[in-house]
C-alpha positions as protocol buffer text, in pm:
chain_id: "A"
residue {
  index: 1
  type: UNK
  ca { x: 8863 y: 10659 z: 7038 }
}
residue {
  index: 2
  type: UNK
  ca { x: 8706 y: 10467 z: 7323 }
}
residue {
  index: 3
  type: UNK
  ca { x: 8873 y: 10404 z: 7627 }
}
residue {
  index: 4
  type: UNK
  ca { x: 8855 y: 10081 z: 7800 }
}
residue {
  index: 5
  type: UNK
  ca { x: 8890 y: 10047 z: 8183 }
}
residue {
  index: 6
  type: UNK
  ca { x: 8955 y: 9657 z: 8316 }
}
residue {
  index: 7
  type: UNK
  ca { x: 8914 y: 9552 z: 8633 }
}
residue {
  index: 8
  type: UNK
  ca { x: 9055 y: 9210 z: 8739 }
}
residue {
  index: 9
  type: UNK
  ca { x: 9157 y: 9022 z: 9053 }
}
residue {
  index: 10
  type: UNK
  ca { x: 9366 y: 8719 z: 8929 }
}
residue {
  index: 11
  type: UNK
  ca { x: 9575 y: 8645 z: 8575 }
}
residue {
  index: 12
  type: UNK
  ca { x: 9319 y: 8800 z: 8374 }
}
residue {
  index: 13
  type: UNK
  ca { x: 9303 y: 8561 z: 8099 }
}
residue {
  index: 14
  type: UNK
  ca { x: 9009 y: 8765 z: 7962 }
}
residue {
  index: 15
  type: UNK
  ca { x: 9178 y: 9097 z: 7975 }
}
residue {
  index: 16
  type: UNK
  ca { x: 9460 y: 8929 z: 7751 }
}
residue {
  index: 17
  type: UNK
  ca { x: 9213 y: 8854 z: 7534 }
}
residue {
  index: 18
  type: UNK
  ca { x: 9074 y: 9169 z: 7489 }
}
residue {
  index: 19
  type: UNK
  ca { x: 9387 y: 9337 z: 7494 }
}
residue {
  index: 20
  type: UNK
  ca { x: 9516 y: 9136 z: 7245 }
}
residue {
  index: 21
  type: UNK
  ca { x: 9239 y: 9139 z: 7007 }
}
residue {
  index: 22
  type: UNK
  ca { x: 9191 y: 9544 z: 7021 }
}
residue {
  index: 23
  type: UNK
  ca { x: 9528 y: 9563 z: 6910 }
}
residue {
  index: 24
  type: UNK
  ca { x: 9541 y: 9298 z: 6628 }
}
residue {
  index: 25
  type: UNK
  ca { x: 9175 y: 9388 z: 6518 }
}
residue {
  index: 26
  type: UNK
  ca { x: 9270 y: 9759 z: 6499 }
}
residue {
  index: 27
  type: UNK
  ca { x: 8933 y: 9870 z: 6712 }
}
residue {
  index: 28
  type: UNK
  ca { x: 8876 y: 10198 z: 6749 }
}
residue {
  index: 29
  type: UNK
  ca { x: 8966 y: 10159 z: 7128 }
}
residue {
  index: 30
  type: UNK
  ca { x: 9224 y: 10143 z: 7365 }
}
residue {
  index: 31
  type: UNK
  ca { x: 9246 y: 9971 z: 7677 }
}
residue {
  index: 32
  type: UNK
  ca { x: 9375 y: 10250 z: 7902 }
}
residue {
  index: 33
  type: UNK
  ca { x: 9413 y: 10118 z: 8248 }
}
residue {
  index: 34
  type: UNK
  ca { x: 9406 y: 9751 z: 8453 }
}
residue {
  index: 35
  type: UNK
  ca { x: 9292 y: 9802 z: 8787 }
}
residue {
  index: 36
  type: UNK
  ca { x: 9267 y: 9506 z: 9088 }
}
residue {
  index: 37
  type: UNK
  ca { x: 9183 y: 9485 z: 9412 }
}
residue {
  index: 38
  type: UNK
  ca { x: 9516 y: 9301 z: 9467 }
}
residue {
  index: 39
  type: UNK
  ca { x: 9841 y: 9398 z: 9437 }
}
residue {
  index: 40
  type: UNK
  ca { x: 9962 y: 9087 z: 9373 }
}
residue {
  index: 41
  type: UNK
  ca { x: 9737 y: 8974 z: 9074 }
}
residue {
  index: 42
  type: UNK
  ca { x: 9941 y: 8850 z: 8798 }
}
residue {
  index: 43
  type: UNK
  ca { x: 9734 y: 9018 z: 8530 }
}
residue {
  index: 44
  type: UNK
  ca { x: 9871 y: 9366 z: 8640 }
}
residue {
  index: 45
  type: UNK
  ca { x: 10208 y: 9268 z: 8575 }
}
residue {
  index: 46
  type: UNK
  ca { x: 10123 y: 9143 z: 8234 }
}
residue {
  index: 47
  type: UNK
  ca { x: 9944 y: 9431 z: 8145 }
}
residue {
  index: 48
  type: UNK
  ca { x: 10244 y: 9691 z: 8310 }
}
residue {
  index: 49
  type: UNK
  ca { x: 10464 y: 9468 z: 8082 }
}
residue {
  index: 50
  type: UNK
  ca { x: 10246 y: 9621 z: 7766 }
}
residue {
  index: 51
  type: UNK
  ca { x: 10260 y: 9951 z: 7880 }
}
residue {
  index: 52
  type: UNK
  ca { x: 9933 y: 9984 z: 7992 }
}
residue {
  index: 53
  type: UNK
  ca { x: 9848 y: 10148 z: 8289 }
}
residue {
  index: 54
  type: UNK
  ca { x: 9742 y: 9932 z: 8622 }
}
residue {
  index: 55
  type: UNK
  ca { x: 9645 y: 10065 z: 8970 }
}
residue {
  index: 56
  type: UNK
  ca { x: 9558 y: 9891 z: 9291 }
}
residue {
  index: 57
  type: UNK
  ca { x: 9278 y: 9960 z: 9517 }
}
residue {
  index: 58
  type: UNK
  ca { x: 9281 y: 9733 z: 9832 }
}
residue {
  index: 59
  type: UNK
  ca { x: 8942 y: 9655 z: 9933 }
}
residue {
  index: 60
  type: UNK
  ca { x: 9098 y: 9543 z: 10290 }
}
residue {
  index: 61
  type: UNK
  ca { x: 9109 y: 9916 z: 10541 }
}
residue {
  index: 62
  type: UNK
  ca { x: 8756 y: 10010 z: 10394 }
}
residue {
  index: 63
  type: UNK
  ca { x: 8487 y: 10023 z: 10658 }
}
residue {
  index: 64
  type: UNK
  ca { x: 8218 y: 9871 z: 10398 }
}
residue {
  index: 65
  type: UNK
  ca { x: 8130 y: 9787 z: 10029 }
}
residue {
  index: 66
  type: UNK
  ca { x: 8000 y: 10134 z: 9944 }
}
residue {
  index: 67
  type: UNK
  ca { x: 8330 y: 10318 z: 10063 }
}
residue {
  index: 68
  type: UNK
  ca { x: 8534 y: 10069 z: 9911 }
}
residue {
  index: 69
  type: UNK
  ca { x: 8331 y: 10106 z: 9569 }
}
residue {
  index: 70
  type: UNK
  ca { x: 8334 y: 10494 z: 9631 }
}
residue {
  index: 71
  type: UNK
  ca { x: 8714 y: 10484 z: 9599 }
}
residue {
  index: 72
  type: UNK
  ca { x: 8741 y: 10214 z: 9338 }
}
residue {
  index: 73
  type: UNK
  ca { x: 8511 y: 10431 z: 9131 }
}
residue {
  index: 74
  type: UNK
  ca { x: 8742 y: 10746 z: 9189 }
}
residue {
  index: 75
  type: UNK
  ca { x: 9040 y: 10564 z: 9072 }
}
residue {
  index: 76
  type: UNK
  ca { x: 8840 y: 10434 z: 8760 }
}
residue {
  index: 77
  type: UNK
  ca { x: 8743 y: 10774 z: 8684 }
}
residue {
  index: 78
  type: UNK
  ca { x: 9044 y: 10895 z: 8686 }
}
residue {
  index: 79
  type: UNK
  ca { x: 9120 y: 10696 z: 8328 }
}
residue {
  index: 80
  type: UNK
  ca { x: 8799 y: 10841 z: 8185 }
}
residue {
  index: 81
  type: UNK
  ca { x: 8669 y: 10510 z: 8092 }
}
residue {
  index: 82
  type: UNK
  ca { x: 8385 y: 10487 z: 7815 }
}
residue {
  index: 83
  type: UNK
  ca { x: 8386 y: 10139 z: 7889 }
}
residue {
  index: 84
  type: UNK
  ca { x: 8422 y: 9911 z: 8212 }
}
residue {
  index: 85
  type: UNK
  ca { x: 8497 y: 9545 z: 8202 }
}
residue {
  index: 86
  type: UNK
  ca { x: 8482 y: 9253 z: 8458 }
}
residue {
  index: 87
  type: UNK
  ca { x: 8787 y: 9021 z: 8388 }
}
residue {
  index: 88
  type: UNK
  ca { x: 8731 y: 8777 z: 8669 }
}
residue {
  index: 89
  type: UNK
  ca { x: 8698 y: 9105 z: 8945 }
}
residue {
  index: 90
  type: UNK
  ca { x: 8597 y: 8882 z: 9267 }
}
residue {
  index: 91
  type: UNK
  ca { x: 8442 y: 9155 z: 9429 }
}
residue {
  index: 92
  type: UNK
  ca { x: 8000 y: 9197 z: 9451 }
}
residue {
  index: 93
  type: UNK
  ca { x: 7958 y: 9552 z: 9360 }
}
residue {
  index: 94
  type: UNK
  ca { x: 7700 y: 9807 z: 9514 }
}
residue {
  index: 95
  type: UNK
  ca { x: 7425 y: 9930 z: 9358 }
}
residue {
  index: 96
  type: UNK
  ca { x: 7554 y: 10304 z: 9381 }
}
residue {
  index: 97
  type: UNK
  ca { x: 7850 y: 10165 z: 9170 }
}
residue {
  index: 98
  type: UNK
  ca { x: 7688 y: 9952 z: 8928 }
}
residue {
  index: 99
  type: UNK
  ca { x: 7444 y: 10271 z: 8846 }
}
residue {
  index: 100
  type: UNK
  ca { x: 7718 y: 10545 z: 8846 }
}
residue {
  index: 101
  type: UNK
  ca { x: 7854 y: 10293 z: 8521 }
}
residue {
  index: 102
  type: UNK
  ca { x: 7504 y: 10168 z: 8413 }
}
residue {
  index: 103
  type: UNK
  ca { x: 7514 y: 10088 z: 8037 }
}
residue {
  index: 104
  type: UNK
  ca { x: 7849 y: 10081 z: 8015 }
}
residue {
  index: 105
  type: UNK
  ca { x: 7981 y: 9791 z: 8189 }
}
residue {
  index: 106
  type: UNK
  ca { x: 8023 y: 9435 z: 8069 }
}
residue {
  index: 107
  type: UNK
  ca { x: 8083 y: 9105 z: 8276 }
}
residue {
  index: 108
  type: UNK
  ca { x: 8117 y: 8719 z: 8119 }
}
residue {
  index: 109
  type: UNK
  ca { x: 7975 y: 8473 z: 8379 }
}
residue {
  index: 110
  type: UNK
  ca { x: 8056 y: 8109 z: 8294 }
}
residue {
  index: 111
  type: UNK
  ca { x: 7735 y: 7997 z: 8251 }
}
residue {
  index: 112
  type: UNK
  ca { x: 7409 y: 8033 z: 8015 }
}
residue {
  index: 113
  type: UNK
  ca { x: 7254 y: 8274 z: 8205 }
}
residue {
  index: 114
  type: UNK
  ca { x: 6991 y: 8304 z: 8327 }
}
residue {
  index: 115
  type: UNK
  ca { x: 7095 y: 7925 z: 8442 }
}
residue {
  index: 116
  type: UNK
  ca { x: 7359 y: 7915 z: 8740 }
}
residue {
  index: 117
  type: UNK
  ca { x: 7421 y: 8288 z: 8887 }
}
residue {
  index: 118
  type: UNK
  ca { x: 7688 y: 8299 z: 9121 }
}
residue {
  index: 119
  type: UNK
  ca { x: 7978 y: 8005 z: 9198 }
}
residue {
  index: 120
  type: UNK
  ca { x: 8028 y: 7665 z: 9122 }
}
residue {
  index: 121
  type: UNK
  ca { x: 7841 y: 7687 z: 8766 }
}
residue {
  index: 122
  type: UNK
  ca { x: 8094 y: 7418 z: 8607 }
}
residue {
  index: 123
  type: UNK
  ca { x: 8012 y: 7162 z: 8905 }
}
residue {
  index: 124
  type: UNK
  ca { x: 7596 y: 7275 z: 8923 }
}
residue {
  index: 125
  type: UNK
  ca { x: 7577 y: 7209 z: 8530 }
}
residue {
  index: 126
  type: UNK
  ca { x: 7732 y: 6866 z: 8614 }
}
residue {
  index: 127
  type: UNK
  ca { x: 7533 y: 6740 z: 8860 }
}
residue {
  index: 128
  type: UNK
  ca { x: 7192 y: 6818 z: 8742 }
}
residue {
  index: 129
  type: UNK
  ca { x: 7289 y: 6654 z: 8427 }
}
residue {
  index: 130
  type: UNK
  ca { x: 7294 y: 6949 z: 8157 }
}
residue {
  index: 131
  type: UNK
  ca { x: 7408 y: 6851 z: 7818 }
}
residue {
  index: 132
  type: UNK
  ca { x: 7517 y: 7181 z: 7748 }
}
residue {
  index: 133
  type: UNK
  ca { x: 7724 y: 7456 z: 7953 }
}
residue {
  index: 134
  type: UNK
  ca { x: 7889 y: 7824 z: 7843 }
}
residue {
  index: 135
  type: UNK
  ca { x: 7923 y: 8119 z: 7871 }
}
residue {
  index: 136
  type: UNK
  ca { x: 7742 y: 8485 z: 7893 }
}
residue {
  index: 137
  type: UNK
  ca { x: 7876 y: 8834 z: 7812 }
}
residue {
  index: 138
  type: UNK
  ca { x: 7605 y: 9076 z: 7957 }
}
residue {
  index: 139
  type: UNK
  ca { x: 7548 y: 9424 z: 8111 }
}
residue {
  index: 140
  type: UNK
  ca { x: 7593 y: 9475 z: 8443 }
}
residue {
  index: 141
  type: UNK
  ca { x: 7283 y: 9534 z: 8679 }
}
residue {
  index: 142
  type: UNK
  ca { x: 7245 y: 9566 z: 9084 }
}
residue {
  index: 143
  type: UNK
  ca { x: 7134 y: 9203 z: 9060 }
}
residue {
  index: 144
  type: UNK
  ca { x: 7401 y: 8929 z: 9086 }
}
residue {
  index: 145
  type: UNK
  ca { x: 7500 y: 8784 z: 8721 }
}
residue {
  index: 146
  type: UNK
  ca { x: 7189 y: 8941 z: 8590 }
}
residue {
  index: 147
  type: UNK
  ca { x: 7151 y: 9206 z: 8310 }
}
residue {
  index: 148
  type: UNK
  ca { x: 7108 y: 9256 z: 7952 }
}
residue {
  index: 149
  type: UNK
  ca { x: 7249 y: 8968 z: 7774 }
}
residue {
  index: 150
  type: UNK
  ca { x: 7491 y: 9041 z: 7479 }
}
residue {
  index: 151
  type: UNK
  ca { x: 7595 y: 8746 z: 7387 }
}
residue {
  index: 152
  type: UNK
  ca { x: 7625 y: 8362 z: 7432 }
}
residue {
  index: 153
  type: UNK
  ca { x: 7839 y: 8072 z: 7333 }
}
residue {
  index: 154
  type: UNK
  ca { x: 7791 y: 7714 z: 7450 }
}
residue {
  index: 155
  type: UNK
  ca { x: 8009 y: 7377 z: 7474 }
}
residue {
  index: 156
  type: UNK
  ca { x: 7871 y: 7047 z: 7550 }
}
residue {
  index: 157
  type: UNK
  ca { x: 7903 y: 6854 z: 7878 }
}
residue {
  index: 158
  type: UNK
  ca { x: 8054 y: 6566 z: 7775 }
}
residue {
  index: 159
  type: UNK
  ca { x: 8064 y: 6214 z: 7974 }
}
residue {
  index: 160
  type: UNK
  ca { x: 8353 y: 6211 z: 8224 }
}
residue {
  index: 161
  type: UNK
  ca { x: 8346 y: 6600 z: 8250 }
}
residue {
  index: 162
  type: UNK
  ca { x: 8451 y: 6728 z: 8583 }
}
residue {
  index: 163
  type: UNK
  ca { x: 8456 y: 7074 z: 8683 }
}
residue {
  index: 164
  type: UNK
  ca { x: 8843 y: 7160 z: 8605 }
}
residue {
  index: 165
  type: UNK
  ca { x: 8753 y: 6991 z: 8234 }
}
residue {
  index: 166
  type: UNK
  ca { x: 8440 y: 7158 z: 8149 }
}
residue {
  index: 167
  type: UNK
  ca { x: 8558 y: 7498 z: 8334 }
}
residue {
  index: 168
  type: UNK
  ca { x: 8879 y: 7494 z: 8039 }
}
residue {
  index: 169
  type: UNK
  ca { x: 8640 y: 7419 z: 7744 }
}
residue {
  index: 170
  type: UNK
  ca { x: 8425 y: 7725 z: 7881 }
}
residue {
  index: 171
  type: UNK
  ca { x: 8715 y: 7956 z: 7913 }
}
residue {
  index: 172
  type: UNK
  ca { x: 8826 y: 7907 z: 7518 }
}
residue {
  index: 173
  type: UNK
  ca { x: 8461 y: 8045 z: 7441 }
}
residue {
  index: 174
  type: UNK
  ca { x: 8487 y: 8345 z: 7697 }
}
residue {
  index: 175
  type: UNK
  ca { x: 8810 y: 8417 z: 7498 }
}
residue {
  index: 176
  type: UNK
  ca { x: 8629 y: 8451 z: 7164 }
}
residue {
  index: 177
  type: UNK
  ca { x: 8278 y: 8598 z: 7260 }
}
residue {
  index: 178
  type: UNK
  ca { x: 8413 y: 8856 z: 7536 }
}
residue {
  index: 179
  type: UNK
  ca { x: 8612 y: 9038 z: 7307 }
}
residue {
  index: 180
  type: UNK
  ca { x: 8390 y: 9035 z: 7018 }
}
residue {
  index: 181
  type: UNK
  ca { x: 8102 y: 9186 z: 7285 }
}
residue {
  index: 182
  type: UNK
  ca { x: 8357 y: 9464 z: 7410 }
}
residue {
  index: 183
  type: UNK
  ca { x: 8423 y: 9548 z: 7025 }
}
residue {
  index: 184
  type: UNK
  ca { x: 8043 y: 9569 z: 6946 }
}
residue {
  index: 185
  type: UNK
  ca { x: 8057 y: 9805 z: 7227 }
}
residue {
  index: 186
  type: UNK
  ca { x: 8345 y: 10059 z: 7102 }
}
residue {
  index: 187
  type: UNK
  ca { x: 8221 y: 10016 z: 6713 }
}
residue {
  index: 188
  type: UNK
  ca { x: 7865 y: 10137 z: 6876 }
}
residue {
  index: 189
  type: UNK
  ca { x: 7722 y: 9823 z: 6724 }
}
residue {
  index: 190
  type: UNK
  ca { x: 7513 y: 9751 z: 7054 }
}
residue {
  index: 191
  type: UNK
  ca { x: 7159 y: 9917 z: 7117 }
}
residue {
  index: 192
  type: UNK
  ca { x: 7013 y: 9832 z: 7472 }
}
residue {
  index: 193
  type: UNK
  ca { x: 6663 y: 9922 z: 7526 }
}
residue {
  index: 194
  type: UNK
  ca { x: 6413 y: 9793 z: 7758 }
}
residue {
  index: 195
  type: UNK
  ca { x: 6663 y: 9529 z: 7973 }
}
residue {
  index: 196
  type: UNK
  ca { x: 6737 y: 9379 z: 7613 }
}
residue {
  index: 197
  type: UNK
  ca { x: 7043 y: 9412 z: 7378 }
}
residue {
  index: 198
  type: UNK
  ca { x: 6997 y: 9440 z: 7001 }
}
residue {
  index: 199
  type: UNK
  ca { x: 7245 y: 9474 z: 6759 }
}
residue {
  index: 200
  type: UNK
  ca { x: 7221 y: 9734 z: 6523 }
}
residue {
  index: 201
  type: UNK
  ca { x: 7384 y: 9532 z: 6216 }
}
residue {
  index: 202
  type: UNK
  ca { x: 7109 y: 9238 z: 6286 }
}
residue {
  index: 203
  type: UNK
  ca { x: 7423 y: 8995 z: 6360 }
}
residue {
  index: 204
  type: UNK
  ca { x: 7360 y: 8691 z: 6599 }
}
residue {
  index: 205
  type: UNK
  ca { x: 7442 y: 8737 z: 6954 }
}
residue {
  index: 206
  type: UNK
  ca { x: 7424 y: 8341 z: 7030 }
}
residue {
  index: 207
  type: UNK
  ca { x: 7756 y: 8167 z: 6911 }
}
residue {
  index: 208
  type: UNK
  ca { x: 7760 y: 7816 z: 6899 }
}
């Protein structure tokens, strides 16, 4: 039974999708804890109501990112995770933290990476006239919004789209591919080698 720890900073809709899929589909795993850098993150209350352990590691009061990340890792490791999942955790992670969880930390980014890393992905996609947008689940590396790709899903950019409408359409796809990618990991169906991910069952990693 693999143990999953989820990091978030807000409402955690992807966290909710993962928790619900884990229970409904009978994964060989459990969400052991939900951890946030913000005590008022709505996702903490949602998790606590379902009996999931929660913790807060406030980023304020730490002299630098490395010191904060060391404390964050200490708290996370107390839950003995096999997999660390970033679900809207709005912190840039230090290289040391990423190395500590190398090969067992996933993130979802609201673009078809390597296009549009960073912020304002939907606005940038619209401004540049993209016909497709989407989401990417990837293993986390020290380079922001990079790392071996596990799964992607695309949606059309429609005439009249703005950031809000495109974001909502992409988020719906995130709620599909992120739980699926986490399930693949806990079922040992992913192989990571030479910076690339393959599926041991030969299943597609691009879902349109």
